[in-house]
């Protein structure tokens, strides 16, 4: 077709878009189905040559049938790997879903597990949907990450239930290439993936334990998005819907209220809000989302007449517009506690609800109407009706996380138009710099008013305004609610005829900061009668509240009961504040005012109560903090104010963090000589305050302040000076340790201020003073070192704090110092700590250093690695259990770093680790408890070191080893560790990626260890037999481990293994055979016969190349023993025993192995005349025959039916072991046969089986041989006890099988022993009772009759052990012919039944199919007499009678008993 095939360069990966079936075109063509992926290797004239990724079948195929895909090539060469460039999760799903499809049906449909079948089907559909969403790559980044995490969780869950391997993933849930990451990192990924499997529900959804986003604010800030979907309520007039968040347990609102004005037709008054009535309740903290009784309260206020009148009646009675009042109407509530407490994944879904609207029975209860609804107090509430249906509000709520910018970015559709924001009543958990706030919240609580001579109570309306000191009203200073317009006056809700109204109405005031000091709030109270014409034009009382206190602080957050004053009506509209501003304003701290003062009078019988809350980042309620912020106004009180600052509560300081730091650094610049130490102490106090868990989230605020707002260019000199003084003071005066520990705890931010100040100074002076600054820093670090050197016990706390916090300054110092210079300083600091002092904190510091960027610099590692290795080695060798986890954590981080490609040269670093740590880590591998949680990490570190080692590392380490004994000990430890890894399994079986890396590393290491073993311990007196034995153990266990048996893998797993690692078994098997071949014959003889078993195990591996190479070793073993003893009995016996164990017990070997075994061994034996004379060829034939019989037995022993085929295979094996006089093997299969009979309830046959064993046991106190032991009789201490126990079971089985005549002789024999030998008369009496019962059953119990059938099996369709043989079957009791016929056909459904009585002709003997010839009416002329060479048991005994072979059986084939097997014409049966 084409002679010039060229390797492809671009076309590497493709998908078949048509079916291609090259029928009749030759084997070189590749058959393709639609959708098959192909890897293309060559091209020529419109044709491709390559292979299908699914089947690995190779061939050529037309290029027009292939759609090419972009790809990348890995591992170029013979094991070239081509991968698509799609997203990793999409690619994984593409490869995985077809594999799942096959396994899913086999695993659940075939096994009739309908529940899991349906569940798995739903998961597959979900993954297909996820793949379709990921494929276009058009989703926002965060949505993509969430989808990938969701997909990875379901994949891991499905793999677990499908029996597939665990996939290692990074923190984003994307699978990783195990060849690209370190062993330690891979181990951690497996742990994380395992935990992810545990944290999945029944559909594979990951239950996240933490927020996916790395943004710290997403863990601290939360928001509730509210949307009003529909308002189904006919109020009749205009109305307001007020929405706020309410805590029922605390009895208060914790958010601003959102207000939407609705017209009389139920539509938004602002048409721009049509279909977009929404609000975002923001600034919620972690404590807010943990509220267990949080509610969304929707209150409805009617805006209109005092008493509602139907529109028609209103038009008739009133022609002009009447004044409008805010009147109560109804309320609805929604419990959002579950929404706030939901996980971050489920909280992304909106919760839509229909809320019933309730009215009141008593208007006075309107303020508490929501609490009555929550309590379901039906006496206080009533459901409202609209057009004969319940009034409802349809709402949707959703919980969001993160900063406002993040929320808007993640939800662009929700925020496509402006969304009103309702803030928290109070400060959020994080106050960012630049977040200026100056909000005042007033809650109108209640009032108490007089009738003033009226017969009925008043309809009280309160009007609020903000008044300046000159009497001018502040315009637009009041915000009644979010989304409502600012107003100058606020009018409260009017309660009809109520002199003690309860409002609970929250109002927000937006007062400019500069007017806060001179303004006050004035409350005016009006009576609003039902008849609008009679309404008063002026108020009847007033009250006021000043916003600032006399000491300069703002109004306290508290409840305030206000004095009420009356004045002349004419003064209400133009009332001068000077007439009342000096009067007492509240009851708590003022005496009762005089009854009358000018135009103002006080009656003392009216009162008004409010609650206040100030949220200001500029105004404080603390006198000490205020004194600091205004320190320039009172310079004489500076020291007092600084000391007072350290008494201020943290809640107050964090609100004014920026202003506080600005004031402190201003003092440090202007008055450092007098107040420098106090300022430094204040800085330490605040920094430590932010280190408290309660305020730790404000560290981001401090970071932002230092980065963008800090401007103290001269502060670094003062800070360094004060820090040095503290360190020197701590060293010379240990009594001050407590205060200086706090300095160490604040060290990170002290250095941040120092470095930032220096950078600001350098920018301002163009780098002036750089050398002096560096020298001062070096002097400061010398002070640190002198402090750490002191061994005074009183300094332990400050030294521990220094070690704990020193690493936090590294990143800052690197901004102004070269990394290698600072690495020297770090080394000196660590070395200054005395040995065995503060070990835990020293390791903690080392761990932080390793994780710092400085350790990624090549020059810095060269400086730090010797010091690091020395410390780690000393602590690992010390085997301190408390420190080992931290040591290996640090070592793991180092090894992970050195695996990376972006950290420069690492050869010298690896050399340091190998020389200092390899032996110490190996000692831990061999000594640590495997059940310890640390075991896996230690193994990962050990293998990571070996993986990093190059040829030079191995040769340099092994050749320079100090002494052969030490080298032997090292190799012994490595071999023992490797053997434990591969034989016992270091990791779970589904960690295939981890196990593959481990095996690949072992393969590479064994190459160098083999050379060392050969050169150092093979010749002469240096030969080390135990070490060589351990070497063979390791290598053969490696080759035979289940994790490397590629034949048992799925196609995709096998292809991946071959592409990345090839077949590791071949390399190790070649090496072990080479090592065996170089041994002298006398050295080989030392390993006989033990070595036969391991080599037998290795030869049975299903890899033809390994088999062909290993089988000749058995000939070599025969020659070794023959040259020493003149025979090969030990090798032969061991071959037979191990073949039985491995083939019938472990399920190894197959027909292909048998086809190789005889030709290879016989061909070698034929070349050795001495072995031929010793019967070697006969042994090979017998061994091959045994293998065939073992394969027959193994292939049938796991079947569902107790069939003649299985019985015949056991007969063949017993016949072989009798002929070869292998008593222990005979006993082994006797018990297997007995167990089979008992499972089928064939008690008589089971008894005959056990009777065989008793024939070789004696009534003597001889120890039981190992091969005669059986678990059921493990308590027998000698042959006498064993035989006695077996006799009792045999008698019981004969009794159950109604073969009482056979049980009586055994009872008599047992009775004779009790009477004449042991004198156990108690047991003797029981035996005689048993004999009596047996005789009674013989006489009185009816035994059913059975029909006998002669059955022959003809045709090549039957297995060899049944083909052309006849059997006599005993049917069940009263079984009919047609039932027996159906029984046979149920086991051989494809067989043809022959019912004629004449023997079948030759055409039936040579046919390809199966024929069963049987007829009934056979009868036994005689029963074979009991003789020494005849066993009445399921086992067949050979009897030579007239050169005919008679085999006597008692066995059950389903429901029939087999009596006689005949070869040729059997004369015992007619």
Short mmCIF file of N, CA and C in Angstrom, two decimals, residues 220-228 241-247 252-260 277-286 288-289 291 294-299 332 334 336 339-340 355 393 395-404 407-408 411 414-415 418-428 437 441 480-483 506 508:
data_model
loop_
_atom_site.label_atom_id
_atom_site.label_comp_id
_atom_site.label_asym_id
_atom_site.label_seq_id
_atom_site.Cartn_x
_atom_site.Cartn_y
_atom_site.Cartn_z
N UNK A 220 -15.25 34.89 56.71
CA UNK A 220 -15.63 35.79 57.78
C UNK A 220 -16.86 36.63 57.45
N UNK A 221 -17.08 36.93 56.19
CA UNK A 221 -18.19 37.79 55.79
C UNK A 221 -19.25 36.97 55.06
N UNK A 222 -20.49 37.21 55.44
CA UNK A 222 -21.61 36.48 54.85
C UNK A 222 -22.73 37.47 54.57
N UNK A 223 -23.58 37.10 53.63
CA UNK A 223 -24.64 38.00 53.20
C UNK A 223 -25.89 37.17 52.89
N UNK A 224 -27.05 37.78 53.12
CA UNK A 224 -28.33 37.15 52.77
C UNK A 224 -28.95 37.98 51.65
N UNK A 225 -29.16 37.35 50.52
CA UNK A 225 -29.79 38.01 49.38
C UNK A 225 -31.29 37.74 49.45
N UNK A 226 -32.07 38.82 49.46
CA UNK A 226 -33.53 38.72 49.57
C UNK A 226 -34.16 39.25 48.29
N UNK A 227 -35.18 38.52 47.83
CA UNK A 227 -35.90 38.96 46.64
C UNK A 227 -37.40 38.76 46.88
N UNK A 228 -38.18 39.82 46.63
CA UNK A 228 -39.63 39.75 46.76
C UNK A 228 -40.21 39.33 45.40
N UNK A 241 -43.63 47.82 52.71
CA UNK A 241 -43.16 46.50 53.15
C UNK A 241 -41.79 46.70 53.77
N UNK A 242 -41.69 46.39 55.05
CA UNK A 242 -40.43 46.53 55.78
C UNK A 242 -39.87 45.14 56.05
N UNK A 243 -38.62 44.92 55.63
CA UNK A 243 -37.98 43.61 55.77
C UNK A 243 -36.70 43.79 56.57
N UNK A 244 -36.51 42.95 57.59
CA UNK A 244 -35.31 43.01 58.42
C UNK A 244 -35.04 41.64 59.00
N UNK A 245 -33.81 41.42 59.48
CA UNK A 245 -33.41 40.16 60.10
C UNK A 245 -33.58 40.30 61.61
N UNK A 246 -34.15 39.25 62.21
CA UNK A 246 -34.54 39.31 63.63
C UNK A 246 -34.04 38.07 64.36
N UNK A 247 -33.48 38.28 65.55
CA UNK A 247 -33.06 37.17 66.40
C UNK A 247 -34.10 36.99 67.50
N UNK A 252 -34.28 40.96 69.32
CA UNK A 252 -33.90 42.23 68.69
C UNK A 252 -33.59 42.00 67.22
N UNK A 253 -33.75 43.10 66.45
CA UNK A 253 -33.33 43.08 65.05
C UNK A 253 -31.81 43.23 64.99
N UNK A 254 -31.18 42.54 64.03
CA UNK A 254 -29.73 42.68 63.90
C UNK A 254 -29.32 43.15 62.51
N UNK A 255 -30.26 43.73 61.77
CA UNK A 255 -29.92 44.32 60.48
C UNK A 255 -30.76 45.57 60.26
N UNK A 256 -30.30 46.43 59.37
CA UNK A 256 -31.14 47.53 58.93
C UNK A 256 -32.35 46.97 58.22
N UNK A 257 -33.38 47.82 58.11
CA UNK A 257 -34.59 47.33 57.45
C UNK A 257 -34.64 47.85 56.01
N UNK A 258 -35.15 46.99 55.16
CA UNK A 258 -35.35 47.33 53.75
C UNK A 258 -36.81 47.71 53.58
N UNK A 259 -37.08 48.83 52.91
CA UNK A 259 -38.45 49.32 52.74
C UNK A 259 -38.75 49.46 51.25
N UNK A 260 -39.89 48.91 50.86
CA UNK A 260 -40.38 49.06 49.49
C UNK A 260 -41.80 49.63 49.55
N UNK A 277 -37.51 43.67 43.05
CA UNK A 277 -37.55 44.12 44.44
C UNK A 277 -36.62 43.21 45.24
N UNK A 278 -35.44 43.68 45.54
CA UNK A 278 -34.44 42.83 46.20
C UNK A 278 -33.58 43.68 47.12
N UNK A 279 -32.86 42.97 47.97
CA UNK A 279 -31.99 43.63 48.93
C UNK A 279 -30.92 42.65 49.37
N UNK A 280 -29.74 43.16 49.71
CA UNK A 280 -28.66 42.33 50.21
C UNK A 280 -28.38 42.72 51.65
N UNK A 281 -28.67 41.79 52.59
CA UNK A 281 -28.33 42.01 54.00
C UNK A 281 -26.88 41.59 54.19
N UNK A 282 -26.06 42.53 54.49
CA UNK A 282 -24.61 42.30 54.44
C UNK A 282 -23.96 42.44 55.80
N UNK A 283 -22.66 42.24 55.83
CA UNK A 283 -21.81 42.39 57.02
C UNK A 283 -22.08 41.36 58.09
N UNK A 284 -22.69 40.23 57.75
CA UNK A 284 -22.95 39.20 58.75
C UNK A 284 -21.66 38.44 59.05
N UNK A 285 -21.42 38.17 60.32
CA UNK A 285 -20.22 37.44 60.73
C UNK A 285 -20.52 35.99 61.03
N UNK A 286 -19.49 35.27 61.47
CA UNK A 286 -19.65 33.85 61.78
C UNK A 286 -20.65 33.63 62.90
N UNK A 288 -23.20 35.45 63.49
CA UNK A 288 -24.54 35.71 62.96
C UNK A 288 -25.11 34.50 62.23
N UNK A 289 -24.28 33.81 61.46
CA UNK A 289 -24.80 32.66 60.72
C UNK A 289 -24.98 31.45 61.63
N UNK A 291 -26.68 31.75 64.45
CA UNK A 291 -27.89 31.99 65.23
C UNK A 291 -28.89 30.87 64.99
N UNK A 294 -33.01 32.60 63.96
CA UNK A 294 -32.98 33.80 63.14
C UNK A 294 -34.17 33.79 62.18
N UNK A 295 -34.79 34.95 62.02
CA UNK A 295 -35.99 35.06 61.19
C UNK A 295 -35.87 36.26 60.26
N UNK A 296 -36.52 36.13 59.12
CA UNK A 296 -36.71 37.24 58.20
C UNK A 296 -38.13 37.76 58.47
N UNK A 297 -38.23 39.00 58.95
CA UNK A 297 -39.51 39.58 59.34
C UNK A 297 -39.95 40.58 58.28
N UNK A 298 -41.14 40.40 57.75
CA UNK A 298 -41.73 41.31 56.76
C UNK A 298 -42.96 41.98 57.39
N UNK A 299 -42.86 43.25 57.69
CA UNK A 299 -43.98 43.99 58.26
C UNK A 299 -44.61 44.88 57.19
N UNK A 332 -45.42 38.98 58.28
CA UNK A 332 -45.08 37.61 57.87
C UNK A 332 -43.64 37.34 58.30
N UNK A 334 -40.21 34.36 58.25
CA UNK A 334 -39.57 33.19 57.64
C UNK A 334 -38.37 32.79 58.50
N UNK A 336 -34.93 31.50 58.94
CA UNK A 336 -33.76 31.35 58.05
C UNK A 336 -32.59 30.73 58.80
N UNK A 339 -31.00 28.08 56.71
CA UNK A 339 -30.26 28.67 55.59
C UNK A 339 -28.92 29.21 56.05
N UNK A 340 -28.89 29.92 57.18
CA UNK A 340 -27.64 30.49 57.67
C UNK A 340 -26.66 29.42 58.08
N UNK A 355 -45.05 32.97 52.27
CA UNK A 355 -45.27 33.34 53.66
C UNK A 355 -46.69 33.84 53.83
N UNK A 393 -46.96 36.44 50.85
CA UNK A 393 -45.79 37.08 50.25
C UNK A 393 -44.88 35.97 49.73
N UNK A 395 -41.25 35.00 48.56
CA UNK A 395 -39.90 35.54 48.67
C UNK A 395 -38.90 34.45 48.28
N UNK A 396 -37.68 34.90 47.98
CA UNK A 396 -36.54 33.99 47.73
C UNK A 396 -35.35 34.54 48.52
N UNK A 397 -34.67 33.65 49.21
CA UNK A 397 -33.49 34.05 49.99
C UNK A 397 -32.33 33.13 49.63
N UNK A 398 -31.12 33.67 49.78
CA UNK A 398 -29.91 32.92 49.43
C UNK A 398 -28.76 33.44 50.28
N UNK A 399 -27.93 32.53 50.75
CA UNK A 399 -26.76 32.89 51.55
C UNK A 399 -25.53 33.00 50.65
N UNK A 400 -24.78 34.08 50.80
CA UNK A 400 -23.57 34.30 50.02
C UNK A 400 -22.40 34.54 50.96
N UNK A 401 -21.19 34.42 50.42
CA UNK A 401 -19.98 34.51 51.25
C UNK A 401 -18.94 35.38 50.54
N UNK A 402 -18.12 36.06 51.37
CA UNK A 402 -16.99 36.81 50.84
C UNK A 402 -17.24 38.31 50.89
N UNK A 403 -16.28 39.04 50.36
CA UNK A 403 -16.40 40.50 50.31
C UNK A 403 -17.46 40.89 49.30
N UNK A 404 -17.88 42.15 49.35
CA UNK A 404 -18.89 42.61 48.40
C UNK A 404 -18.41 42.49 46.97
N UNK A 407 -18.70 38.87 45.96
CA UNK A 407 -20.09 38.47 45.75
C UNK A 407 -20.61 39.00 44.43
N UNK A 408 -20.29 40.25 44.10
CA UNK A 408 -20.75 40.81 42.84
C UNK A 408 -20.11 40.11 41.64
N UNK A 411 -21.72 36.61 41.14
CA UNK A 411 -23.15 36.59 40.79
C UNK A 411 -23.50 37.79 39.92
N UNK A 414 -27.35 38.58 39.22
CA UNK A 414 -28.15 39.15 40.31
C UNK A 414 -27.86 40.62 40.49
N UNK A 415 -26.64 41.04 40.15
CA UNK A 415 -26.23 42.42 40.39
C UNK A 415 -26.08 43.20 39.10
N UNK A 418 -28.44 47.95 40.17
CA UNK A 418 -28.08 48.23 41.57
C UNK A 418 -29.00 47.49 42.55
N UNK A 419 -28.39 46.92 43.57
CA UNK A 419 -29.12 46.19 44.60
C UNK A 419 -28.95 46.93 45.92
N UNK A 420 -30.04 47.31 46.58
CA UNK A 420 -29.92 47.99 47.88
C UNK A 420 -29.19 47.10 48.89
N UNK A 421 -28.40 47.73 49.74
CA UNK A 421 -27.60 47.01 50.72
C UNK A 421 -28.05 47.43 52.12
N UNK A 422 -28.48 46.44 52.92
CA UNK A 422 -28.85 46.67 54.31
C UNK A 422 -27.72 46.17 55.20
N UNK A 423 -27.12 47.06 55.95
CA UNK A 423 -25.97 46.71 56.75
C UNK A 423 -26.41 46.14 58.10
N UNK A 424 -25.48 45.53 58.73
CA UNK A 424 -25.71 44.97 60.07
C UNK A 424 -25.84 46.10 61.08
N UNK A 425 -26.72 45.92 62.08
CA UNK A 425 -26.81 46.88 63.17
C UNK A 425 -25.62 46.67 64.10
N UNK A 426 -24.57 47.31 63.82
CA UNK A 426 -23.31 47.11 64.53
C UNK A 426 -22.20 46.94 63.52
N UNK A 427 -21.01 46.77 64.03
CA UNK A 427 -19.87 46.65 63.14
C UNK A 427 -19.74 45.21 62.64
N UNK A 428 -19.26 45.02 61.41
CA UNK A 428 -18.96 43.66 60.94
C UNK A 428 -17.74 43.10 61.63
N UNK A 437 -17.43 54.99 58.54
CA UNK A 437 -18.84 54.84 58.89
C UNK A 437 -19.15 55.76 60.06
N UNK A 441 -28.21 54.83 65.08
CA UNK A 441 -29.48 54.13 65.01
C UNK A 441 -30.28 54.43 66.29
N UNK A 480 -35.21 56.29 56.77
CA UNK A 480 -36.17 55.39 57.42
C UNK A 480 -35.88 53.93 57.12
N UNK A 481 -35.28 53.67 55.98
CA UNK A 481 -34.94 52.30 55.63
C UNK A 481 -34.17 52.26 54.32
N UNK A 482 -33.50 51.10 54.08
CA UNK A 482 -32.74 50.93 52.84
C UNK A 482 -33.70 51.02 51.66
N UNK A 483 -33.26 51.70 50.61
CA UNK A 483 -34.01 51.89 49.36
C UNK A 483 -35.06 52.98 49.48
N UNK A 506 -36.99 51.29 64.21
CA UNK A 506 -35.57 51.61 64.09
C UNK A 506 -35.36 52.65 62.99
N UNK A 508 -32.42 55.25 61.10
CA UNK A 508 -31.01 55.50 60.87
C UNK A 508 -30.78 56.98 60.58
#
